[in-house]
Coordinates of C-alpha atoms in Angstrom, one line a residue:
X1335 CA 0.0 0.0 0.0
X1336 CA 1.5 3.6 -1.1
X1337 CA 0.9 6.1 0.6
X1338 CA -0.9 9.3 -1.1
X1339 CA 1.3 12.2 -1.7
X1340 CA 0.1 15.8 -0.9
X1341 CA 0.0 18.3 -3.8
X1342 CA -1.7 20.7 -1.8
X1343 CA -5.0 22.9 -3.3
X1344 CA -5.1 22.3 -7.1
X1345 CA -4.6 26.1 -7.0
X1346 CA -3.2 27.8 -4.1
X1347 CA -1.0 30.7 -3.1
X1348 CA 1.8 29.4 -5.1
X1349 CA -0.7 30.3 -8.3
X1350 CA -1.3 33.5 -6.5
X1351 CA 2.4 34.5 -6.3
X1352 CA 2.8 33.0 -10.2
X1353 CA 0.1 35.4 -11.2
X1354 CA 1.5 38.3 -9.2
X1355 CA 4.5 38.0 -11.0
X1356 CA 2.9 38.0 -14.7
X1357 CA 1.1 40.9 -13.7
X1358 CA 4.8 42.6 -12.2
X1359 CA 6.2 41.8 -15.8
X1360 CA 3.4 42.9 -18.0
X1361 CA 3.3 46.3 -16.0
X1362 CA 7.5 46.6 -16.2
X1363 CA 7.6 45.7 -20.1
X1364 CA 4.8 48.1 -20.6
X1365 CA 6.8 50.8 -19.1
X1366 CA 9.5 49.6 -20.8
X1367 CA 9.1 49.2 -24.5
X1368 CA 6.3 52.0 -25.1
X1369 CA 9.4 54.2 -25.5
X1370 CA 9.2 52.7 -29.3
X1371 CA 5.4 54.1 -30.1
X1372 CA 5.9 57.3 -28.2
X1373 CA 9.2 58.3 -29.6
X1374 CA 7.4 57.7 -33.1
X1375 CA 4.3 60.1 -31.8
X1376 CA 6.4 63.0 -30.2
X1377 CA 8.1 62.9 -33.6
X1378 CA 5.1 62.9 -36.0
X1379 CA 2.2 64.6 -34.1
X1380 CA 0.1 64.4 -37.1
X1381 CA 0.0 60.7 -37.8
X1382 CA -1.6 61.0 -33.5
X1383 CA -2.9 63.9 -31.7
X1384 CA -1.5 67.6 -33.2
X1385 CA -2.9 68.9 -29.4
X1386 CA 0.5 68.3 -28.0
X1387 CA 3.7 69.4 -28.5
X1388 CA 6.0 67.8 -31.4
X1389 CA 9.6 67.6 -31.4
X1390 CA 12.3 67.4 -33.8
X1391 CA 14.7 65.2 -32.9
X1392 CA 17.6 63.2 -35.1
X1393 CA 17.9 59.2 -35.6
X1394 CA 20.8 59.6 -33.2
X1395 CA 19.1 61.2 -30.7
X1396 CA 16.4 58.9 -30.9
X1397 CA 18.9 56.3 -30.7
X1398 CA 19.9 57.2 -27.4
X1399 CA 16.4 57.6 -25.9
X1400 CA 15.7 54.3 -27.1
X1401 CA 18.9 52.7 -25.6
X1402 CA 19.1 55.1 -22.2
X1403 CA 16.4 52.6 -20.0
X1404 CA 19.3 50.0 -20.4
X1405 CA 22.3 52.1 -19.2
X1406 CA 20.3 52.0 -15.8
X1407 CA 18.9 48.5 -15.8
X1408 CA 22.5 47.3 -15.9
X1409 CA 23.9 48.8 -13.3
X1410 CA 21.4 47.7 -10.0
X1411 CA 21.2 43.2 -11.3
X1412 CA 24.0 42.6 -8.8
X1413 CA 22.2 44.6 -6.6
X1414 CA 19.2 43.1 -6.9
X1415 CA 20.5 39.8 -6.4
X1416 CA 22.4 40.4 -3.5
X1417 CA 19.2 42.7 -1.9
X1418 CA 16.2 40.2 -2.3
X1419 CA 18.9 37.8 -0.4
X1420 CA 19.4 40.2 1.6
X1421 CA 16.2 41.9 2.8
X1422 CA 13.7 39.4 1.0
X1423 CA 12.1 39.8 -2.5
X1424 CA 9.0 41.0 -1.0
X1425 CA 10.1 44.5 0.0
X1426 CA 12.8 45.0 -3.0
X1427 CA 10.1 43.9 -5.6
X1428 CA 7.7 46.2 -4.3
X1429 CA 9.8 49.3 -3.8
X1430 CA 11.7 48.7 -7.4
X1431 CA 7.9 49.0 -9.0
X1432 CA 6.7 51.6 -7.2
X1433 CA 10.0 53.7 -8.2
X1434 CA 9.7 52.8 -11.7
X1435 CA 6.0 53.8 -11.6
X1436 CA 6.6 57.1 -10.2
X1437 CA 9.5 57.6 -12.9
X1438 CA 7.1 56.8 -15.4
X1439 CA 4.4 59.7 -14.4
X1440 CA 7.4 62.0 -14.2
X1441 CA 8.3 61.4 -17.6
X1442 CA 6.3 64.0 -19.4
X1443 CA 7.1 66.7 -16.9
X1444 CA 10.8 66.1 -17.8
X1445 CA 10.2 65.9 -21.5
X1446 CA 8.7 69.5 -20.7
X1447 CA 11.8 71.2 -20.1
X1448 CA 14.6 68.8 -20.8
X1449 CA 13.8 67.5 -24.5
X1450 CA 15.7 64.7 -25.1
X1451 CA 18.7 64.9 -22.5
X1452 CA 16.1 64.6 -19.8
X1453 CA 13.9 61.6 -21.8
X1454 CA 16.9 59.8 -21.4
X1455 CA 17.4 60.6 -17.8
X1456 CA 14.0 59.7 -16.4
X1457 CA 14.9 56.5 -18.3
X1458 CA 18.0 56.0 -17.2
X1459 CA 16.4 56.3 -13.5
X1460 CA 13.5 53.6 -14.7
X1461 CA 16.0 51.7 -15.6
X1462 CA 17.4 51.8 -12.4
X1463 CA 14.8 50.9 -10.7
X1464 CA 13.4 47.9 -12.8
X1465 CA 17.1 46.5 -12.8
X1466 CA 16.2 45.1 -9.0
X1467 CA 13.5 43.1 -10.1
X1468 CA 14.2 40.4 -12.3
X1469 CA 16.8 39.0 -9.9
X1470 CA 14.2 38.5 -7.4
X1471 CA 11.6 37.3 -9.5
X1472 CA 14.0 34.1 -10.4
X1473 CA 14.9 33.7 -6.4
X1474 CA 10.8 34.1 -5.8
X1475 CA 9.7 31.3 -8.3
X1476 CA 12.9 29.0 -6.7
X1477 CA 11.4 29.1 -3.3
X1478 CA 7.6 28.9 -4.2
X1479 CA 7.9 26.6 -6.7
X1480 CA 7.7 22.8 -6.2
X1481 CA 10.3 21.2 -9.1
X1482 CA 7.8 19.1 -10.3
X1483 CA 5.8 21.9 -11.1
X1484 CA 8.7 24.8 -11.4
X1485 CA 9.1 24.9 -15.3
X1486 CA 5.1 25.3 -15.5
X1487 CA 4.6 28.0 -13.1
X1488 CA 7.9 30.0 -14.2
X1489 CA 6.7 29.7 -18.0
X1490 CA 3.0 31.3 -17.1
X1491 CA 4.3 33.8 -15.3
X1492 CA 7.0 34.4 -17.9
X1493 CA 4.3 34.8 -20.1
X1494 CA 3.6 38.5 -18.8
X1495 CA 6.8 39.6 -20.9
X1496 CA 4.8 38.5 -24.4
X1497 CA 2.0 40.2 -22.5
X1498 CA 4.0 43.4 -21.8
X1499 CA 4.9 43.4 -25.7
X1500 CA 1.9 43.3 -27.0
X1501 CA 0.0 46.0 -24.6
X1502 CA 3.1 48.2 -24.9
X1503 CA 3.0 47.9 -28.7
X1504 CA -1.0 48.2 -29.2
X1505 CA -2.4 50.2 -26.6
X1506 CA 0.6 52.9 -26.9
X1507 CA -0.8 53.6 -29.9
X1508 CA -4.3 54.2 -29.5
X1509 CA -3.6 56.0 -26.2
X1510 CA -1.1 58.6 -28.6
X1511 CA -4.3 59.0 -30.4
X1512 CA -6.4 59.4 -27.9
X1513 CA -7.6 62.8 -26.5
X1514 CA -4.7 62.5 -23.6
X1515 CA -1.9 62.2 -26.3
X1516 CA 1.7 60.7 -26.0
X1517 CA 1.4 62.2 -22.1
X1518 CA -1.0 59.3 -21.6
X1519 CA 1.4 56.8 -22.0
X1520 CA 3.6 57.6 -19.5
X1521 CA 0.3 58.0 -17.1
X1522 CA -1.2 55.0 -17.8
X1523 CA 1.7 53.1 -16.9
X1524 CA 2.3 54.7 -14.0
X1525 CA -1.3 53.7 -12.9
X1526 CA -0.6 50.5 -13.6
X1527 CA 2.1 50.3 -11.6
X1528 CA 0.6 51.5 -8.6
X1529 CA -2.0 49.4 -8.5
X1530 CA 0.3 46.3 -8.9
X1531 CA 1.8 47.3 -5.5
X1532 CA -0.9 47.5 -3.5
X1533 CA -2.2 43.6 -5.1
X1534 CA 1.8 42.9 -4.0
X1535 CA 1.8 44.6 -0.8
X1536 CA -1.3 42.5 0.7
X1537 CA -0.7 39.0 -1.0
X1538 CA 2.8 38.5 -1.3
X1539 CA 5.4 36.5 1.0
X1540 CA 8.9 35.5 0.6
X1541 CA 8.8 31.8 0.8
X1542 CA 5.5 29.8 1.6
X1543 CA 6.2 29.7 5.6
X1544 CA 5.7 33.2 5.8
X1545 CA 2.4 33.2 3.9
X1546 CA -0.5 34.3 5.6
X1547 CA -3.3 32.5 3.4
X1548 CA -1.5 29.5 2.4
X1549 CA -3.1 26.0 3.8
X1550 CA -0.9 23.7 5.4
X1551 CA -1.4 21.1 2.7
X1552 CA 0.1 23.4 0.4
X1553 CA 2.7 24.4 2.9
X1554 CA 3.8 21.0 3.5
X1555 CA 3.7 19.8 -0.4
X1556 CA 5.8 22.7 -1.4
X1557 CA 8.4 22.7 2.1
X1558 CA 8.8 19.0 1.8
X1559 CA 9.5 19.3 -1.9
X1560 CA 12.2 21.3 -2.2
X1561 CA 15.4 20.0 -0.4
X1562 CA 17.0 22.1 1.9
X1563 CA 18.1 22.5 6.1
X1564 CA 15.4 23.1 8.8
X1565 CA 16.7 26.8 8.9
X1566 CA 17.0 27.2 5.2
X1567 CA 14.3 30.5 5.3
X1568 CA 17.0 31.9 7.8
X1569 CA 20.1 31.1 6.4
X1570 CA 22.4 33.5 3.9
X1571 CA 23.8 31.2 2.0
X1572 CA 27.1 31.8 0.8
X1573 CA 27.8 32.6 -2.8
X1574 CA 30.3 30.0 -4.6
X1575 CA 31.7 32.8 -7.2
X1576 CA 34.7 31.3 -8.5
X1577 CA 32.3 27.7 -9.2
X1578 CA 29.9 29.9 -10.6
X1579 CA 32.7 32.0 -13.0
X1580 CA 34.0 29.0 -13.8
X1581 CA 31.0 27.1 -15.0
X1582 CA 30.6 26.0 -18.4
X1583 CA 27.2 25.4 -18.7
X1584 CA 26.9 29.0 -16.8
X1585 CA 28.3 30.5 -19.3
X1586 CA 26.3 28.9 -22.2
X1587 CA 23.5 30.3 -20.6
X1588 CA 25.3 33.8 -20.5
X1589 CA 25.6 34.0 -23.9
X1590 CA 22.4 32.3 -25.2
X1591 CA 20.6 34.8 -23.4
X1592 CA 22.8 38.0 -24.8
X1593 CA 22.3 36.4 -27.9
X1594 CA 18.6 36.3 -27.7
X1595 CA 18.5 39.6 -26.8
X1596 CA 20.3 41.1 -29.0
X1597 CA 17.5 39.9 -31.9
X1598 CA 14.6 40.6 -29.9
X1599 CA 15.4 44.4 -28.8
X1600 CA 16.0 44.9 -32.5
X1601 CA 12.8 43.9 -33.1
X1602 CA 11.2 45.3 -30.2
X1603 CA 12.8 48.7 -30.5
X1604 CA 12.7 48.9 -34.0
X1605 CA 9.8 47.6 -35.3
X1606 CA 7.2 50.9 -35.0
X1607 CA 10.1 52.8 -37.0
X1608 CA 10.7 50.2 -39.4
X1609 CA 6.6 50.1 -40.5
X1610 CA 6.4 53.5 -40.4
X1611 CA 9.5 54.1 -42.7
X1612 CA 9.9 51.2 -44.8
X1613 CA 6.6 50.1 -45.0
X1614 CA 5.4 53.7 -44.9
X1615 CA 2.2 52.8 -42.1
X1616 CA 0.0 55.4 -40.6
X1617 CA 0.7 55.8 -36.5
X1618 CA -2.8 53.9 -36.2
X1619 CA -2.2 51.1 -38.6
X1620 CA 1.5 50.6 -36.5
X1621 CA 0.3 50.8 -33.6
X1622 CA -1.4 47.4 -34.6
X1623 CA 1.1 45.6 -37.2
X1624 CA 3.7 46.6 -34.5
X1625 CA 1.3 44.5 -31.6
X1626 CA 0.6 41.4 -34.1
X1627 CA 4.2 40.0 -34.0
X1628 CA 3.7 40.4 -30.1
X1629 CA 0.4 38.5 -29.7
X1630 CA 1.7 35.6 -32.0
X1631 CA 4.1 35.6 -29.3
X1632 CA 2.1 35.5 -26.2
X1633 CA 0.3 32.6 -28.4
X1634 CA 3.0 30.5 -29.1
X1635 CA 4.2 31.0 -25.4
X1636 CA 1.1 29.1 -24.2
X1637 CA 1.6 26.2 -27.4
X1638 CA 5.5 26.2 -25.9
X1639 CA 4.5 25.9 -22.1
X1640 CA 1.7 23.1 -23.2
X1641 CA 3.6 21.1 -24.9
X1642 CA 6.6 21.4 -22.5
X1643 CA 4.2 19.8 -19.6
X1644 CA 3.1 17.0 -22.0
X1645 CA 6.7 15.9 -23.5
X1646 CA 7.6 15.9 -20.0
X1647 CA 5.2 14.6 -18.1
X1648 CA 5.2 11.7 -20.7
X1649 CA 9.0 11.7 -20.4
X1650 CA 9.6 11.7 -23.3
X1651 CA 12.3 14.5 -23.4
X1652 CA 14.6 15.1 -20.4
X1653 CA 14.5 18.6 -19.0
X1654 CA 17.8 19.5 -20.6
X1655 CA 16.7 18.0 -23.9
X1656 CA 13.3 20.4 -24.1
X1657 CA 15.2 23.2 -23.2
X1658 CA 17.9 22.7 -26.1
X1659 CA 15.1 21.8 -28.5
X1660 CA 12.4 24.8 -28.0
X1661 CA 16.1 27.4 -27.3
X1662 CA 16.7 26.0 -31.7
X1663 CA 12.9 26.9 -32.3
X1664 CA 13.0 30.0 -30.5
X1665 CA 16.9 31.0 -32.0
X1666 CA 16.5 29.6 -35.4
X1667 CA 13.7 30.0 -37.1
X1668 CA 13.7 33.8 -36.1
X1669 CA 17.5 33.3 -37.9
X1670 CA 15.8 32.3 -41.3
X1671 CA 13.2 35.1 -41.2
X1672 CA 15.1 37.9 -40.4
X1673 CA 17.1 37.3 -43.0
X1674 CA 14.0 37.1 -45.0
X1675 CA 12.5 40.4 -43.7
X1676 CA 15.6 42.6 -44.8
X1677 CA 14.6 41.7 -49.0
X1678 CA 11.1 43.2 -48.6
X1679 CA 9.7 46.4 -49.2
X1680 CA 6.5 48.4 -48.9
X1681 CA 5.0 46.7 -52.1
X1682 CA 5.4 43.4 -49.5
X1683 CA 4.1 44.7 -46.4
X1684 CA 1.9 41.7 -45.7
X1685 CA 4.9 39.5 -46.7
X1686 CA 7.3 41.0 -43.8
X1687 CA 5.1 41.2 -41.3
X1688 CA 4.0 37.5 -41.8
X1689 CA 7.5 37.4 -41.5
X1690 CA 8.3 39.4 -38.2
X1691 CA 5.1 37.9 -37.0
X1692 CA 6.4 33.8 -37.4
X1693 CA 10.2 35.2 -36.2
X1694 CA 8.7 36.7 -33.3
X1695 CA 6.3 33.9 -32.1
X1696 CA 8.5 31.2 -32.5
X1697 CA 11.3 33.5 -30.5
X1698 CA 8.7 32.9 -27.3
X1699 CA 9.8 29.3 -26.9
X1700 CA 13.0 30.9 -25.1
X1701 CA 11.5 31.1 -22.0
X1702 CA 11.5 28.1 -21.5
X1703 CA 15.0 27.1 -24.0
X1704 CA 16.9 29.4 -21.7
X1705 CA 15.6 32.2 -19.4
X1706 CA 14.7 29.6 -16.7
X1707 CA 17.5 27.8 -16.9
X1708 CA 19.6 29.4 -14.0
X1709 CA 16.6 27.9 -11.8
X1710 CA 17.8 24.8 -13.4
X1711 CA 21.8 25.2 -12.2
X1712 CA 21.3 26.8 -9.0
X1713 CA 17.6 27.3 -6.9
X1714 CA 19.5 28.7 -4.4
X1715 CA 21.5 30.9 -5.8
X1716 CA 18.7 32.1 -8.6
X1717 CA 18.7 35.9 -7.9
X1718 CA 22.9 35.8 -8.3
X1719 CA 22.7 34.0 -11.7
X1720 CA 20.2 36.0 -12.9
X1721 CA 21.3 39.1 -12.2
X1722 CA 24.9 38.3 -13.8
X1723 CA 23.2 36.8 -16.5
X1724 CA 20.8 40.1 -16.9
X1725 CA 23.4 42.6 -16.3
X1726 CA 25.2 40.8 -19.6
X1727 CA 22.4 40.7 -21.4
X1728 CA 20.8 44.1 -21.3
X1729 CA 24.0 45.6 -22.3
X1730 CA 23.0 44.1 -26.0
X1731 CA 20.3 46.9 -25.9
X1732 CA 22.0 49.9 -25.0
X1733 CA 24.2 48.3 -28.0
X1734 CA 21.2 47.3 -30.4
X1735 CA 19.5 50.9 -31.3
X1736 CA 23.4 52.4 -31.4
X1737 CA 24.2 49.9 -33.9
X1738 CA 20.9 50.7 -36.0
X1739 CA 21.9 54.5 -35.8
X1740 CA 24.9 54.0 -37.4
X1741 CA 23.8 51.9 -40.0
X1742 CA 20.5 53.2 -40.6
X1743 CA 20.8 57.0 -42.0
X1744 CA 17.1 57.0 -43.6
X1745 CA 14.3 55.3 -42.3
X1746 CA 13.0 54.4 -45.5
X1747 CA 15.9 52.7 -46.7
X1748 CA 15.1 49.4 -47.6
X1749 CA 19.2 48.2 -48.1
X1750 CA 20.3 49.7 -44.5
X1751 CA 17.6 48.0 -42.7
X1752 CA 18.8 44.5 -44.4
X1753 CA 22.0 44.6 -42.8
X1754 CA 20.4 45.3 -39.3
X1755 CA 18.1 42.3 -39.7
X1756 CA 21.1 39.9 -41.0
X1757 CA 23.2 40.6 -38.4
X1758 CA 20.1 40.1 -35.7
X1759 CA 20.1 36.3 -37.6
X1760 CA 24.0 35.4 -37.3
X1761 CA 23.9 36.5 -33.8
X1762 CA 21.1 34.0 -33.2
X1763 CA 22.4 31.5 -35.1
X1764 CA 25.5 31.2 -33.0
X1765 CA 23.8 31.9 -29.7
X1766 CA 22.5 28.6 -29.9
X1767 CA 25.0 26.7 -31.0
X1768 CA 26.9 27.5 -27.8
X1769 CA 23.6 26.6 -26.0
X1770 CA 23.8 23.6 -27.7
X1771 CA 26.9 22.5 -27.0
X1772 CA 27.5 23.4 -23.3
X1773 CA 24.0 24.3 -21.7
X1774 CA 22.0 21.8 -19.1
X1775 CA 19.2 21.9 -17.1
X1776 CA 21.1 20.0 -14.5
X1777 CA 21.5 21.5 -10.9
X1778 CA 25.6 22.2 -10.4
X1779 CA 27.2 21.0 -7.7
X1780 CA 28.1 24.6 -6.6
X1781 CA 24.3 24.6 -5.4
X1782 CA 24.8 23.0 -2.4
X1783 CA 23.9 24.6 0.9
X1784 CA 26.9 22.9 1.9
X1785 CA 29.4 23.4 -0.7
X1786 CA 30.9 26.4 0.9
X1787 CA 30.4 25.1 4.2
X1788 CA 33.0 22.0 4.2
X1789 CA 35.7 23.5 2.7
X1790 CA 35.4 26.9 4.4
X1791 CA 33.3 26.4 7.8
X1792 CA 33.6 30.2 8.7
X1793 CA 32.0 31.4 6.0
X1794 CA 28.4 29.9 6.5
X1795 CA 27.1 32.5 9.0
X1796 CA 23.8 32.5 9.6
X1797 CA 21.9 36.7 9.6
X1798 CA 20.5 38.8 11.7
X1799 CA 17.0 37.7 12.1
X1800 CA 14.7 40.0 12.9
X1801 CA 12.4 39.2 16.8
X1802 CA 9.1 38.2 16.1
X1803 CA 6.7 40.7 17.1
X1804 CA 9.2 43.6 16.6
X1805 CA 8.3 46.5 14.8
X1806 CA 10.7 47.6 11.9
X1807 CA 12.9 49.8 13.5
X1808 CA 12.6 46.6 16.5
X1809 CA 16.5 45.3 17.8
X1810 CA 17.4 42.2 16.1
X1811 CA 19.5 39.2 17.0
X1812 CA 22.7 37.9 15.3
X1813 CA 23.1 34.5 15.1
X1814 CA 26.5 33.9 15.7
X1815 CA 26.8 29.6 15.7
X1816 CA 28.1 28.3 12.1
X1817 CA 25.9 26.1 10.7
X1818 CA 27.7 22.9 9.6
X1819 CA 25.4 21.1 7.5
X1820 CA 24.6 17.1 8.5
X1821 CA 24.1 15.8 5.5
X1822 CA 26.2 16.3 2.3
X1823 CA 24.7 16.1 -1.4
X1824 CA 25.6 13.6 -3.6
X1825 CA 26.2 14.9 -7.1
X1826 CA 27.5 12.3 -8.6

């Protein structure tokens, strides 16, 4: 006689945190990439509302506002990393969105009476702000997350970046058109990201044993699931830098991701001036075209995440094996049709953006190919791996609309635009080749709660833990024993 194993509620406060998180990136991508429509509708106030002013700024100049979010967002993923450890992802999630909010509703103000210089500052500070948060999302799916059911619940809430795209791209547009102009834009992110922290504030926890609506079914199912000390939730665990620099499959990941990013914030960023120049599209009819490519990819990111949980629930593919097989659908069929986009003109508008439209769907099976994967090599030390691997990555932006300035001198240049879009391709193409060769879904043996702690005991110190029943500014109390951990992992 077996005896039955607890999966807690069907749907609990694990799904709660999961949705909480798409939510977090739909609002961040949303105040993110509508810099795309609203550069095009400060620009060209007759193609969206002539009531507001209109400025005249140079492809360079535009260049820079486009790439200036990324000179911020950069700079604070070690940070974010080492805070959510730190403090807890609860309270750096929630003050990182709220900042980036309030940076958003300044944005028009600063346009005002800074032009350009101060576009790029208030994104610059955005930047900053929204640079905290990915770490933490990664370290807040690693300890809510079950393994069994970790890849499913980091792809749906993954899927709020496709989400992000698509309202960025489409509503940007009918809001620049709308009676509250390319202000609105900034506003009605703002809003959004407002009331995303107060949903956070009230239902959010750190891990599951600080919950205050979770059953203890669910409690126990997701506890006893993930392997770790009795004081885990209390514990800093040490970071294993030189295993982690010296990690192959680490740094597969590092460069399948910069890789992927490098052809996706092309598209992203460009896309709304490409249509309008190349194609020669109307602010309204871009403001659509420039969603579609967006919403195949939201689509395709359910397809990806359903078929994932039936290859592997069948086992039929190992973990490592999916990831390598949807990281080549989502690297190299976007390869072909790039390629394909940079031959086409206005007289074969619908041709290109079936094109960008397939490139960009299938692109959303990356999620899963590769952005979970440092979940995969270290659960514990999630929020450190992504943040190296995002501080990396979103340098290829700040890189990606420079490298289109330079090359693209007229917008309606249908040769100039090739050469962006081949290069996009051969920097997909070998992106996943590297993946291919050196990437697994396999947890390292640098994950270890231990692994720091039996070759150098002094370093596994436990942190100050704050008294229950304290108020904030309440004394806390070090913990001064070293844990020594009674059981080692075998990895072999």
């Amino acid at each position: 006689m077996t005896a039955e194993i607890n999966k807690g509620p069907l749907l609990g406060m694990r799904h709660v945190q999961t949705l909480l998180i798409f939510f977090n990136i739909t609002c961040l991508y949303i105040g993110r990439l509508n810099v795309g429509v609203s550069v095009v509708a400060m620009t060209n106030a007759e193609s969206t509302n002539p009531d507001f002013p209109e400025y005249d700024w140079t492809l360079t100049q535009k260049s820079y506002i486009l790439s200036s979010f990324f000179w911020g967002y950069i700079i604070t993923q070690f940070l974010g990393g080492y805070l959510c450890k730190r403090y807890g992802v609860k309270s750096v999630m929630l003050w990182g969105s709220l900042a980036s909010g309030i940076f958003s509703a300044l944005t028009p103000l600063f346009i005002g009476f800074g032009g350009w210089q101060a576009y790029c500052g208030i994104r610059v500070l955005m930047g900053c702000a929204q640079g905290l948060i990915f770490p933490c999302i990664h370290q807040h799916l690693a300890r809510w997350s079950p393994p069994a059911e970790r890849n499913r619940l980091g792809a749906l809430s993954h899927t709020g970046i496709e989400c992000g795209n698509v309202c960025a791209m489409f509503f940007s547009g009918m809001i620049a058109k709308s009676a509250i102009g390319w202000p609105g834009i900034s506003y009605v992110s703002a809003g959004l990201a407002f009331a995303w922290c107060a949903f956070w504030f009230v239902f959010a926890a750190d891990n599951a044993a600080e919950s205050r609506y979770i059953t203890q079914e669910e409690l126990h199912y997701i506890e006893s699931s993930l392997t770790h000390n009795e004081n885990y939730h209390k514990t800093v665990i040490p970071v294993p830098w030189m295993a982690i620099w010296t990690s192959a499959p680490f740094f597969a990941l590092m460069v399948a991701r910069c890789c992927e990013t490098w052809g996706l914030s092309t598209l992203q960023a460009q896309i709304p001036t490409y249509m309008n120049g190349v194609l020669d599209m109307d602010m309204k009819s871009n403001a659509f075209f420039s969603a579609l490519p967006f919403l195949a990819m939201w689509i395709m990111s359910y397809v990806y995440l359903i078929t994932a949980d039936a290859l592997l629930a069948g086992n039929r593919l190992s973990l490592t094996a999916l990831r390598k097989t949807f990281n080549s659908l989502a690297f190299w069929i976007p390869c072909a049709t790039l390629i394909g986009i940079g031959f086409l003109d206005q007289d074969q508008k619908n041709l290109a953006i079936a094109s960008m439209t397939i490139s960009v769907g299938f692109n959303s099976g990356a999620t899963i190919g590769s952005s979970l994967n440092t979940i995969d090599l270290s659960p514990n030390h999630a929020s450190i791996l992504m943040g190296i691997v995002n501080t990396a990555a979103n340098v290829v932006p700040i890189v990606t609309p420079l490298v289109v300035g330079v090359i693209v001198h007229e917008d309606k240049n249908r040769a100039e635009w090739q050469i962006v879009f081949i290069i996009a391709a051969v920097i997909f193409f070998i992106g996943n080749c590297v993946f291919l060769f050196y990437g697994t879904a396999v947890s390292q043996p640098w994950d270890a709660e231990d692994y720091l702690t039996v070759m150098v005991p002094e370093l596994a110190i436990s942190p100050c833990i704050h008294e229950a029943g304290k108020g904030i500014d309440g004394p806390s109390e070090k913990i001064d024993s070293i844990y020594a951990s009674s059981k080692h992992r075998n990895y072999l």
